[in-house]
C-alpha positions as a Python dict, from the first residue, in 0.01 Angstrom:
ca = {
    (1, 'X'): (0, 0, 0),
    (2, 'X'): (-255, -40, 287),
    (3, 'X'): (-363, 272, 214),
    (4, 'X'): (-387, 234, -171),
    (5, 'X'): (-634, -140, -103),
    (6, 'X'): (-850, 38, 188),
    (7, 'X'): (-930, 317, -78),
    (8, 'X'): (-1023, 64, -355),
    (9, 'X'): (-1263, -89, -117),
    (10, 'X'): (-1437, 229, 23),
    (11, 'X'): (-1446, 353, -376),
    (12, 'X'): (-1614, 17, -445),
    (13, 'X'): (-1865, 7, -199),
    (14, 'X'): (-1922, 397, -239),
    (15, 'X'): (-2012, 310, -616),
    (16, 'X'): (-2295, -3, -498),
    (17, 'X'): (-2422, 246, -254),
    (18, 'X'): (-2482, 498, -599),
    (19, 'X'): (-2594, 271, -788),
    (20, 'X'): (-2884, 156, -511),
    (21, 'X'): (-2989, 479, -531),
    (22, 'X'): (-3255, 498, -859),
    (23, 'X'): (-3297, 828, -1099),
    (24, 'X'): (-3578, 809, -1261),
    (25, 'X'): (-3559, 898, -1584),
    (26, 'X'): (-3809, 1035, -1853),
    (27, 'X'): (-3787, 712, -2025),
    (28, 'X'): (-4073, 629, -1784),
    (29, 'X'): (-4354, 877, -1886),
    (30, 'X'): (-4622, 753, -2052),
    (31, 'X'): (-4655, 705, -2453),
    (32, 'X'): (-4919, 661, -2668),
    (33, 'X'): (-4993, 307, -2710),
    (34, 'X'): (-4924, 241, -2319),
    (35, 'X'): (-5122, 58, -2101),
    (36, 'X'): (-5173, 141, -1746),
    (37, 'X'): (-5248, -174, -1531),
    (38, 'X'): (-5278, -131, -1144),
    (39, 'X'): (-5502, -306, -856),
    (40, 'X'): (-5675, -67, -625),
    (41, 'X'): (-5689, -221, -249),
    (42, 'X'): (-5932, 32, -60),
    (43, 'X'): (-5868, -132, 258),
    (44, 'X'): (-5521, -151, 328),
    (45, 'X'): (-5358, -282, 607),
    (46, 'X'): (-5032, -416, 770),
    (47, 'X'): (-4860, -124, 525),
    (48, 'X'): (-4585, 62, 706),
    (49, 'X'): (-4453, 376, 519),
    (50, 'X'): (-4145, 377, 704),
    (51, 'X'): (-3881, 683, 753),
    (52, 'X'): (-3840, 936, 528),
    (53, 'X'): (-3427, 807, 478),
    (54, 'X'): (-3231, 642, 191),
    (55, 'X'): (-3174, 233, 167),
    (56, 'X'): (-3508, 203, 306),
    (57, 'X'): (-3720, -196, 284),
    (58, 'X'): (-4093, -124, 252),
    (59, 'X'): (-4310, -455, 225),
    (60, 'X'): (-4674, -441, 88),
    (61, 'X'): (-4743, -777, 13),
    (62, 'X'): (-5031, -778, 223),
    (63, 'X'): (-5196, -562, -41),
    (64, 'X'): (-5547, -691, -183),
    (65, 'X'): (-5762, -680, -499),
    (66, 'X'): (-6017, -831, -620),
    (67, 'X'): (-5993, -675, -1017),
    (68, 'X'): (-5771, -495, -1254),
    (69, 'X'): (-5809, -147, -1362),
    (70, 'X'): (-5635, -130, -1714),
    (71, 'X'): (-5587, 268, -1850),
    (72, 'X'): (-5489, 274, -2234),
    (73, 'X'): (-5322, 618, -2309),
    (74, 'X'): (-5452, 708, -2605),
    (75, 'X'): (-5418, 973, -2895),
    (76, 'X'): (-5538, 1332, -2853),
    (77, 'X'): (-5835, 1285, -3105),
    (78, 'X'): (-5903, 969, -2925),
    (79, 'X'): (-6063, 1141, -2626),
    (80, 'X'): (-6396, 1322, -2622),
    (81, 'X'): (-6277, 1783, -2516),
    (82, 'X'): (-5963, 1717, -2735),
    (83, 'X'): (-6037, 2059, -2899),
    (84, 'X'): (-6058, 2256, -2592),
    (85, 'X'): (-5621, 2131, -2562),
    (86, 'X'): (-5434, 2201, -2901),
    (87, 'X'): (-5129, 2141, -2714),
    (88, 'X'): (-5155, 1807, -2567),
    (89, 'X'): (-4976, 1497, -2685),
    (90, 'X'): (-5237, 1236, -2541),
    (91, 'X'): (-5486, 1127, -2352),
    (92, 'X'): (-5609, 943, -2066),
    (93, 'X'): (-5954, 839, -2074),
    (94, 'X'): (-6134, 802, -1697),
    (95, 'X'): (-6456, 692, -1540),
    (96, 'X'): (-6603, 1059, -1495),
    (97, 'X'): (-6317, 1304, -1716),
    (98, 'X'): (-6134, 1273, -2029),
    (99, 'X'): (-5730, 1438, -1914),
    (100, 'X'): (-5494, 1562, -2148),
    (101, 'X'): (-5077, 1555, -2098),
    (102, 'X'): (-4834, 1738, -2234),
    (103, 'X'): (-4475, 1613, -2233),
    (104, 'X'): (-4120, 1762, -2251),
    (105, 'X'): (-3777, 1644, -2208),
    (106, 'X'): (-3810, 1660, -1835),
    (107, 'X'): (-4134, 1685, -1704),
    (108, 'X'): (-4479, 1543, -1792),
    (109, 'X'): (-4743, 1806, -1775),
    (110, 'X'): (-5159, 1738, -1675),
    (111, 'X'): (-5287, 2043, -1937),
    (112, 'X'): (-5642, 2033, -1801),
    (113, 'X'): (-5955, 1781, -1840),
    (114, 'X'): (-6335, 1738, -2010),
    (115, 'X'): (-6596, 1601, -1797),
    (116, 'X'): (-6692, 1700, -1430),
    (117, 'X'): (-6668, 2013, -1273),
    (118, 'X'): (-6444, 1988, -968),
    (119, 'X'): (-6669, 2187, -702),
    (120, 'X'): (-6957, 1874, -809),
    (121, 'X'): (-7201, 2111, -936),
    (122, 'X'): (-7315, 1853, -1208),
    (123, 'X'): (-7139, 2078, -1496),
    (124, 'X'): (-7002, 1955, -1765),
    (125, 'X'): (-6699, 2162, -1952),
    (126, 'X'): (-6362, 2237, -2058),
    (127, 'X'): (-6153, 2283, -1725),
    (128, 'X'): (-5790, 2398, -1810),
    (129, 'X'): (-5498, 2430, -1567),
    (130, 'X'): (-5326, 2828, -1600),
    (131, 'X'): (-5060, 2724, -1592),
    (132, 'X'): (-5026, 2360, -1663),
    (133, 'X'): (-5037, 2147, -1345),
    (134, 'X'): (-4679, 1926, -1387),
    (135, 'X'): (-4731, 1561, -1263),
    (136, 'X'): (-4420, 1399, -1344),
    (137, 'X'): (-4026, 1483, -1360),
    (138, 'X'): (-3688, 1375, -1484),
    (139, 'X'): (-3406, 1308, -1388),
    (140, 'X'): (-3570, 1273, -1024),
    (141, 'X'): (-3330, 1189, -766),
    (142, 'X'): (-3315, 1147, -379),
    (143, 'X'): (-3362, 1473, -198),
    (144, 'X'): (-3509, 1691, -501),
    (145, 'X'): (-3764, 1885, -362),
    (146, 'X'): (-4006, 2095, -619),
    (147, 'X'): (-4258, 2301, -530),
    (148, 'X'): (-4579, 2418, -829),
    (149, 'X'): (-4897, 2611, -862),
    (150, 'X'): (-5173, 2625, -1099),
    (151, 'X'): (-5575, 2741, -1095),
    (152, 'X'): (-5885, 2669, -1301),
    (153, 'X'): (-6157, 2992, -1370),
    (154, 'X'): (-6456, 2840, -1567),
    (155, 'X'): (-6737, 3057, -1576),
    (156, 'X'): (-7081, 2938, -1702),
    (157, 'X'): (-7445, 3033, -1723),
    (158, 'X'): (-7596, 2981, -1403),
    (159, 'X'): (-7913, 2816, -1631),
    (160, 'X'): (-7733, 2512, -1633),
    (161, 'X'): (-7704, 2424, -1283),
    (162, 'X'): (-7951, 2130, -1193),
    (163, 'X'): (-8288, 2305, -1034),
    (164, 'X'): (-8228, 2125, -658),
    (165, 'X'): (-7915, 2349, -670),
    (166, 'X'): (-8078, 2672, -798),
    (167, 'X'): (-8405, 2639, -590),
    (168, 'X'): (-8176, 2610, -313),
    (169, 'X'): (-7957, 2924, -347),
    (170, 'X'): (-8112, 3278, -153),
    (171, 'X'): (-8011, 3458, -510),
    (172, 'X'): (-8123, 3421, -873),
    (173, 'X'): (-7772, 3486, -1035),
    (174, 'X'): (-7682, 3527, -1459),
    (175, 'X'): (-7371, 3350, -1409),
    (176, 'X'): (-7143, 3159, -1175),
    (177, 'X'): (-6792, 3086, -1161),
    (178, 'X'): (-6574, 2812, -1039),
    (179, 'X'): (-6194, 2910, -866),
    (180, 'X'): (-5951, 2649, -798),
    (181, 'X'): (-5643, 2718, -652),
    (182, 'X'): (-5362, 2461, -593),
    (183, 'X'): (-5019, 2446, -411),
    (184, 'X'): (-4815, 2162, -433),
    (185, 'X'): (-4453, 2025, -260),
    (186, 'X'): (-4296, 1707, -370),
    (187, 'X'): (-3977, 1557, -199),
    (188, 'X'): (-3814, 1277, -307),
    (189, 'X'): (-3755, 1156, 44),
    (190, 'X'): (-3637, 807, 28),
    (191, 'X'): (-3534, 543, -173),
    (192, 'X'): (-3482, 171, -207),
    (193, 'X'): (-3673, -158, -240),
    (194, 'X'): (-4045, -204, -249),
    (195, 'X'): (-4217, -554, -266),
    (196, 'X'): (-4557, -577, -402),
    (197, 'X'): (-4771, -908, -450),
    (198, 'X'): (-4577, -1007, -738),
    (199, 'X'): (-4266, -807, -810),
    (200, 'X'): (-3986, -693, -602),
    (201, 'X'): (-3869, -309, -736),
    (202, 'X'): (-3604, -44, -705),
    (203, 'X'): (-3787, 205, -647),
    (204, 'X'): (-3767, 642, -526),
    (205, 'X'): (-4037, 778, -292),
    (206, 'X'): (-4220, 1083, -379),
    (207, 'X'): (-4385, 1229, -81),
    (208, 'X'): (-4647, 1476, -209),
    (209, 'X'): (-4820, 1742, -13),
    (210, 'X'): (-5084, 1908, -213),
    (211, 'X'): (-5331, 2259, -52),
    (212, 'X'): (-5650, 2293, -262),
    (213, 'X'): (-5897, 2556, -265),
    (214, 'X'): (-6220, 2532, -412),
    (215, 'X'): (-6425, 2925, -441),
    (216, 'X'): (-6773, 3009, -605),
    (217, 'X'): (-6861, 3327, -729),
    (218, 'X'): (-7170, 3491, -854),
    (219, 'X'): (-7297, 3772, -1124),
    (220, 'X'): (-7568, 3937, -1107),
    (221, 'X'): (-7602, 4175, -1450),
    (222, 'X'): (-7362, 4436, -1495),
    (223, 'X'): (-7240, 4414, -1115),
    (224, 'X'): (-6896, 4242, -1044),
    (225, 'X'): (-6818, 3907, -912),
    (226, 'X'): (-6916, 3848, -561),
    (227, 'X'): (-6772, 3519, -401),
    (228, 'X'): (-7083, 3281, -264),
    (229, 'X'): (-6857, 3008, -141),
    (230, 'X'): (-6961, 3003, 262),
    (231, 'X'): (-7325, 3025, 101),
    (232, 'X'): (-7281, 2745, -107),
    (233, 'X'): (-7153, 2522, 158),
    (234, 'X'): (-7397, 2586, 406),
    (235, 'X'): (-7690, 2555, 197),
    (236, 'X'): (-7554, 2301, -86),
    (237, 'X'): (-7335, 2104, 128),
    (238, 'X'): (-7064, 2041, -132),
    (239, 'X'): (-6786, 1895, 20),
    (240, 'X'): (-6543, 2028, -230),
    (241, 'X'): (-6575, 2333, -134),
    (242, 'X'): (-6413, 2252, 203),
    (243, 'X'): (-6042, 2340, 202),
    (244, 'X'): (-5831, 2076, 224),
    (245, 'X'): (-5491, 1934, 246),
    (246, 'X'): (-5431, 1604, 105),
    (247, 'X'): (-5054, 1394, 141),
    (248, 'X'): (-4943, 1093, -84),
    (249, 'X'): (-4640, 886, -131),
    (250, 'X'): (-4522, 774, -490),
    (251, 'X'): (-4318, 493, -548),
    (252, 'X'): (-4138, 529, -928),
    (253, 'X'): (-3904, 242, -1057),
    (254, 'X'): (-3681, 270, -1413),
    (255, 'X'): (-3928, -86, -1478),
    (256, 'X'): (-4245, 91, -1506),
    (257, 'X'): (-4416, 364, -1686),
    (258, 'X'): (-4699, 359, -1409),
    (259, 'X'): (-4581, 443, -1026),
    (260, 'X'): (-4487, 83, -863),
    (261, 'X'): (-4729, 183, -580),
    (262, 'X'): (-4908, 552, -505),
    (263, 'X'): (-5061, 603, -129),
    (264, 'X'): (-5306, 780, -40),
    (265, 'X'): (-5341, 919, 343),
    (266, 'X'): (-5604, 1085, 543),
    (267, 'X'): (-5546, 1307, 863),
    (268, 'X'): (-5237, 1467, 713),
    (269, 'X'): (-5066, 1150, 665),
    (270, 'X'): (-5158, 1001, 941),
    (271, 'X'): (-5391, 731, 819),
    (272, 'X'): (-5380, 531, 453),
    (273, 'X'): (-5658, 528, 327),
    (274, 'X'): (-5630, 337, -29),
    (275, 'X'): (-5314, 172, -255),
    (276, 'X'): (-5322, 175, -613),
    (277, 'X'): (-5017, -42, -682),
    (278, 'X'): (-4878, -190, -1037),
    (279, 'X'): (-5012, -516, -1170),
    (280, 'X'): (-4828, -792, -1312),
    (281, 'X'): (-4802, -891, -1682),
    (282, 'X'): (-4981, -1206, -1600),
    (283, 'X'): (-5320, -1198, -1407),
    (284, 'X'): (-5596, -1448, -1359),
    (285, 'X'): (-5828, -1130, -1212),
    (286, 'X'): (-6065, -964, -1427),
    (287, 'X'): (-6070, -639, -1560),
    (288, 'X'): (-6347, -431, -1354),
    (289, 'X'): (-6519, -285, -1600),
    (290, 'X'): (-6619, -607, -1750),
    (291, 'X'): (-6706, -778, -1423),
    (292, 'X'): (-7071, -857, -1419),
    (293, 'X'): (-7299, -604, -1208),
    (294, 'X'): (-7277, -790, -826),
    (295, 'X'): (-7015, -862, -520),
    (296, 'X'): (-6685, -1069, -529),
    (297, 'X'): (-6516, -1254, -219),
    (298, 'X'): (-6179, -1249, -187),
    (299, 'X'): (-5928, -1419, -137),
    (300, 'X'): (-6155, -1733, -123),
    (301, 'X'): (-6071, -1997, 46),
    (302, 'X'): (-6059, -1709, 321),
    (303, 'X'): (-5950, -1789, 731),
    (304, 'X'): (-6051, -1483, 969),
    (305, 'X'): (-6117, -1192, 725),
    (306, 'X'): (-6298, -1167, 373),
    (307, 'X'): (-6367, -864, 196),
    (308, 'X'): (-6642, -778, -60),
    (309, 'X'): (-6527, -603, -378),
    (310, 'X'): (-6923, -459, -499),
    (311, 'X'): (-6899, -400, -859),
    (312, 'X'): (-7080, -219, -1167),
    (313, 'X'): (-7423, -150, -965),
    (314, 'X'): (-7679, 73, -988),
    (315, 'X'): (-7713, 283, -685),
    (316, 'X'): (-7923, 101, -415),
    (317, 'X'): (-7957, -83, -62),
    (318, 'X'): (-7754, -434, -91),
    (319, 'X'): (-7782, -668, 131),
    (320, 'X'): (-7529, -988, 109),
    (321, 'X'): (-7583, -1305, 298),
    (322, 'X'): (-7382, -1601, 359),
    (323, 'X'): (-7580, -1931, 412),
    (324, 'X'): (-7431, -2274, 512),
    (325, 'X'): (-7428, -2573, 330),
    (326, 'X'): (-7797, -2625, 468),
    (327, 'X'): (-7896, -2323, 363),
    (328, 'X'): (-7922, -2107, 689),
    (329, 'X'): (-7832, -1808, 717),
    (330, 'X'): (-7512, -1749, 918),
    (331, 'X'): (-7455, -1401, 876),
    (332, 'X'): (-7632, -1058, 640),
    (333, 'X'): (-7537, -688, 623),
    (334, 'X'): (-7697, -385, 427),
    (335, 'X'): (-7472, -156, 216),
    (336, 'X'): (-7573, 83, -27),
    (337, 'X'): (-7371, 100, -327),
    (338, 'X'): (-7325, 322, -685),
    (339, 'X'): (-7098, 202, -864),
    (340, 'X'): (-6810, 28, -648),
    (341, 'X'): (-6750, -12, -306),
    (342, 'X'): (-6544, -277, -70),
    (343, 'X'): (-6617, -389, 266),
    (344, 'X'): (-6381, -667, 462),
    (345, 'X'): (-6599, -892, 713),
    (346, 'X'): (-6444, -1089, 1030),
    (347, 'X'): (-6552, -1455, 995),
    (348, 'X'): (-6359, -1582, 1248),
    (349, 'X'): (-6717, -1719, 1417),
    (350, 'X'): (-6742, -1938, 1101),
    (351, 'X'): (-6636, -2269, 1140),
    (352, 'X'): (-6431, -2423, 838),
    (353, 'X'): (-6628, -2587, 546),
    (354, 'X'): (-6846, -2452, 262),
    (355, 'X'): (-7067, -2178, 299),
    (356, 'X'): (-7235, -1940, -34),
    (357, 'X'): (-7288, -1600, -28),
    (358, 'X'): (-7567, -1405, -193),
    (359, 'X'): (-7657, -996, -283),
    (360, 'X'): (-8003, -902, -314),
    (361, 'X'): (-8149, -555, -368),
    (362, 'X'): (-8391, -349, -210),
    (363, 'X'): (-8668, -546, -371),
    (364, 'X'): (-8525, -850, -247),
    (365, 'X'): (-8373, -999, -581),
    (366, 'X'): (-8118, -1208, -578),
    (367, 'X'): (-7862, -1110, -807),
    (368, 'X'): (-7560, -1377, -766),
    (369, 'X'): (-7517, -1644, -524),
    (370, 'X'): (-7146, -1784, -521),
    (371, 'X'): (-6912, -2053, -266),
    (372, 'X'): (-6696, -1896, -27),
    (373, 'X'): (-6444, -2169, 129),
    (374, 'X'): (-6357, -2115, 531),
    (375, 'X'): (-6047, -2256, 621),
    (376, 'X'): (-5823, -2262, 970),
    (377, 'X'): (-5453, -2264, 979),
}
């Protein structure tokens, strides 16, 4: 009988210990109609990524943004290339490409994209993954590993490069072509509960390890391809020609069609380097791309660290101020910006009280002038 009760409670506690464990299923890939909403913090810190291990407590709360970056997935015809992929089912429309998905049953596959080229030659095209590059999978469970390949050939006329890159090259070629090669492996190496600013999520880790390879070649008339790749990168300097290997973590939940948080590392893991993590249905931030063209403090009242989110500019020298209640100037930096950018500033030498801070341009301009509150615990 002792027996019988001692079995009932190690069956019980085996079940909670399955259920902890989530499988994500496909009920999570995006849909037409979706809406991605995330916060980018480009300056993380205090995040700990923890053992790769099951029942595993991973706290980001310290996680920081000062906008939101809302994605709509949209309808094939929606998106500017969607002729160049008959096959996809939508779209996701970005700041510098236009990417195209195909889904199945079990996986959700990234068919190619219109916009950049991905060596940063200034070319615009059609770039299509042979074969498709598969970004998502279901079921995913604890300890599936998967392993994937794909390339991109695009070959163009070497009249459209932009003159600085052809007056720069030894050769006058017809044609060039772009090679990209890609091997990744993904692990789901541990599992259970994340907290973000916000929400508190059962969630499966993703570790991804992805090799790229980035090769140019040339043609000269009726002579084959010849590969100008070391040529290109001593001359051009394109740093996506550079081989590289690149690891991220990806943290999936049954809640949420978007990852609950995706990491980003440098030095082979060693270092994080940004966290786009989910945003709440409910958010007093703006959306970036309709923040006004300037720089935004945050979080305000701040004690010993701010940071400056730089939004929407034009590329140019910035220099931001802060100025006392008096008007004197307590402290001033240069940055040059295009686009976005975010800086964090010690101002533990402040004392507490009011103080404004400013961003002018290389002319000198003033472009915004706002209150930053210094408090002390």
């Amino acid at each position: 009988m002792k027996h019988s009760v001692l079995s009932t409670i190690l069956a019980v506690f085996s079940c909670i210990g399955l259920a902890a464990q989530p499988v994500i299923q496909n009920g999570t890939f995006p849909q037409v109609g979706d809406s991605l909403r995330v916060f980018v913090d480009n300056l993380p810190s205090g995040i700990d990524l923890e053992d790769a291990a099951a029942n595993q407590s991973w706290n980001f709360t310290t996680l920081q943004s000062a906008f939101v970056n809302t994605t709509p997935v949209v309808t094939v015809q929606q998106a500017d290339g969607y002729f160049g992929f008959p096959g996809a089912d939508y779209a996701v429309v970005g700041d510098n490409a236009n990417f195209f998905y195909r889904t199945t049953a079990g996986k959700v596959e990234l068919l190619g994209f219109y916009g950049e080229d991905p060596a940063g030659l200034g070319i615009e095209g059609i770039f299509r993954y042979e074969p498709p590059l598969i970004e998502r999978r279901a079921p995913l469970q604890y300890l599936d590993v998967n392993t994937s390949g794909t390339n991109i050939s695009f070959a163009f006329s070497a009249d459209d490069l932009p003159d600085q890159i052809t007056d720069l090259l030894p050769i006058s070629p017809d044609s060039i072509r772009i090679r990209l090669n890609s091997e990744r492996t993904e692990e789901a190496d541990a599992w259970g509960t994340l907290t973000i600013p916000g929400g508190i999520y059962d969630v499966l880790r993703e570790k991804r390890t992805e090799e790229q390879q980035i090769r140019l070649d040339a043609k000269i008339g009726f002579f084959n391809w010849f590969d100008i790749t070391d040529i290109a990168l001593e001359l051009l300097q394109l740093e996506a020609l550079e081989p590289r290997t690149t690891i991220s973590y990806r943290f999936f939940s049954n809640e949420a069609v978007e990852p609950i948080a995706e990491v980003q590392t440098l030095n082979e893991g060693a270092t994080i380097s940004s966290v786009t993590y989910k945003a709440g249905t409910i958010s007093s931030l703006r959306p970036v791309e309709t923040a006004l063209p300037g720089v935004y403090a945050y979080p305000n009242p701040a004690i010993v660290n701010v940071r400056f989110e730089f939004a929407n500019l034009p590329a140019d020298n910035y220099t931001v101020s802060i100025f006392n209640i008096l008007g004197v100037k307590e402290w001033s930096r240069r940055y040059y910006v295009d686009g976005g950018r975010t800086e964090k500033v010690d101002i533990s030498a402040l004392r507490k009280g009011t103080y404004f801070y400013s961003i002018a341009d290389s002319r000198g301009k003033t472009l915004v002038t706002k209150r930053l509150i210094v408090v002390r615990p």
